[in-house]
């Protein structure tokens, strides 16, 4: 690993500290180095607050500030060049007379998209781009997917038996669902929920499982809850409608009930609703979506190729009959781990897998 890669790796490490609150902004880390010594570092902590570059410069001790004019700033994502909730970071770098900037990857956001780099270069700053570029892109795959594909980064998840069933045959909410997860895997599920902005289920899952879709066995905020209810058949007594977490209901009705904490969105069910649903989420700056529904809903995402990751937990349980699990796309090679006898498989559409993604 080169010196530049070493400091960029530190930027990525710092950036991950903002995973919980940076969205919908990207996770970004910055390190300032002078003569082989780190004199400042920071990351983007929370959306609407100071960016990584600002926090790194603020962290420089008073006695080290004269060194800024002979330092190198490493930053995992291109410094912004526009006025948003905060002033342009490229302007701050220029005003501090930092002569050399190393950038991990270009920002795909249309308001930046190379403009920050160009502004720095026009001001005489020596800018190097592309150090650990793939790692920096991977870090913000959700942010990048949102801006390039105009939809959230989509994660499909289900648990199944060893013989490929996701549930027993049930017709009533009084019949308990099959429990596949043990306490450890349940913790993984809630950690995953805490790291996404929205979570989606279908009508049958909402009715028969009555899930709360909240984060309980991990720290962090609960995601926005989404449920598809075409005919408004779901009773308002369900946990989804308890008002504890904002909930969106996608329906075919136009005259919808009024329920605190619940918003109804009318879709055209005579056409494919998935593009419509994803467009609503994109317009609301929702960059990550976890789908925890049943086989029909999950399969619809798979068949439409609307997914980025698929997480499958296989429990050492045999059901012999029940509801079959979704059919996976062909020629996928998973990243696999086994915990307490439960196998967890991660499938990535792009074919590049990373063990750390199993728990994000």
mmCIF file of N, CA and C in Angstrom, residues 3 15 37 41 88 109 120 143 161-162 176 203 205 207 223 225 230 256 261 285 332 343 356 360:
data_model
loop_
_atom_site.group_PDB
_atom_site.id
_atom_site.type_symbol
_atom_site.label_atom_id
_atom_site.label_comp_id
_atom_site.label_asym_id
_atom_site.label_seq_id
_atom_site.Cartn_x
_atom_site.Cartn_y
_atom_site.Cartn_z
ATOM 1 N N UNK A 3 1.772 5.407 0.227
ATOM 2 C CA UNK A 3 1.467 6.426 1.243
ATOM 3 C C UNK A 3 0.112 7.054 0.968
ATOM 4 N N UNK A 15 -14.985 8.061 7.201
ATOM 5 C CA UNK A 15 -16.277 8.285 6.543
ATOM 6 C C UNK A 15 -17.341 7.342 7.065
ATOM 7 N N UNK A 37 2.937 13.721 8.877
ATOM 8 C CA UNK A 37 2.193 13.759 10.147
ATOM 9 C C UNK A 37 0.767 14.238 9.893
ATOM 10 N N UNK A 41 -8.120 15.788 10.844
ATOM 11 C CA UNK A 41 -8.968 14.811 10.185
ATOM 12 C C UNK A 41 -10.410 14.998 10.631
ATOM 13 N N UNK A 88 -19.425 26.006 -0.194
ATOM 14 C CA UNK A 88 -18.585 25.059 -0.932
ATOM 15 C C UNK A 88 -17.287 24.729 -0.202
ATOM 16 N N UNK A 109 -23.115 13.630 -8.065
ATOM 17 C CA UNK A 109 -24.204 14.590 -7.886
ATOM 18 C C UNK A 109 -24.085 15.688 -8.938
ATOM 19 N N UNK A 120 -10.758 23.824 -7.919
ATOM 20 C CA UNK A 120 -9.484 23.747 -7.204
ATOM 21 C C UNK A 120 -8.313 23.924 -8.171
ATOM 22 N N UNK A 143 -25.621 6.243 -2.301
ATOM 23 C CA UNK A 143 -25.669 7.626 -2.786
ATOM 24 C C UNK A 143 -25.478 7.661 -4.301
ATOM 25 N N UNK A 161 -36.191 -21.958 5.132
ATOM 26 C CA UNK A 161 -35.822 -23.254 5.697
ATOM 27 C C UNK A 161 -34.746 -23.903 4.833
ATOM 28 N N UNK A 162 -34.166 -24.968 5.333
ATOM 29 C CA UNK A 162 -33.125 -25.669 4.584
ATOM 30 C C UNK A 162 -33.658 -26.265 3.290
ATOM 31 N N UNK A 176 -49.331 -18.466 14.005
ATOM 32 C CA UNK A 176 -48.009 -17.835 14.135
ATOM 33 C C UNK A 176 -47.122 -18.146 12.934
ATOM 34 N N UNK A 203 -49.043 -6.524 1.384
ATOM 35 C CA UNK A 203 -50.292 -6.625 2.150
ATOM 36 C C UNK A 203 -50.345 -7.889 2.990
ATOM 37 N N UNK A 205 -47.930 -9.895 4.135
ATOM 38 C CA UNK A 205 -46.985 -9.882 5.250
ATOM 39 C C UNK A 205 -47.487 -8.981 6.370
ATOM 40 N N UNK A 207 -50.549 -8.172 7.076
ATOM 41 C CA UNK A 207 -51.743 -8.717 7.716
ATOM 42 C C UNK A 207 -51.432 -9.935 8.579
ATOM 43 N N UNK A 223 -36.349 2.829 10.262
ATOM 44 C CA UNK A 223 -36.557 3.373 8.921
ATOM 45 C C UNK A 223 -38.005 3.777 8.679
ATOM 46 N N UNK A 225 -41.463 3.364 7.240
ATOM 47 C CA UNK A 225 -42.170 2.119 6.943
ATOM 48 C C UNK A 225 -43.041 2.288 5.705
ATOM 49 N N UNK A 230 -53.325 -2.194 -1.860
ATOM 50 C CA UNK A 230 -54.068 -1.722 -3.034
ATOM 51 C C UNK A 230 -55.513 -1.372 -2.710
ATOM 52 N N UNK A 256 -58.736 8.403 0.836
ATOM 53 C CA UNK A 256 -58.054 7.601 1.837
ATOM 54 C C UNK A 256 -58.354 8.098 3.244
ATOM 55 N N UNK A 261 -49.591 9.975 11.538
ATOM 56 C CA UNK A 261 -48.342 9.266 11.271
ATOM 57 C C UNK A 261 -48.374 8.401 10.028
ATOM 58 N N UNK A 285 -35.849 11.710 -1.677
ATOM 59 C CA UNK A 285 -34.432 11.551 -1.312
ATOM 60 C C UNK A 285 -34.185 10.317 -0.455
ATOM 61 N N UNK A 332 -25.276 -16.443 -9.976
ATOM 62 C CA UNK A 332 -24.815 -15.561 -8.907
ATOM 63 C C UNK A 332 -23.954 -16.363 -7.936
ATOM 64 N N UNK A 343 -26.935 -20.193 7.919
ATOM 65 C CA UNK A 343 -26.119 -19.705 6.813
ATOM 66 C C UNK A 343 -26.669 -18.377 6.306
ATOM 67 N N UNK A 356 -17.919 -7.228 4.517
ATOM 68 C CA UNK A 356 -18.449 -6.211 5.419
ATOM 69 C C UNK A 356 -19.879 -5.852 5.073
ATOM 70 N N UNK A 360 -24.253 -4.388 6.833
ATOM 71 C CA UNK A 360 -24.555 -2.947 6.684
ATOM 72 C C UNK A 360 -26.045 -2.779 6.481
#
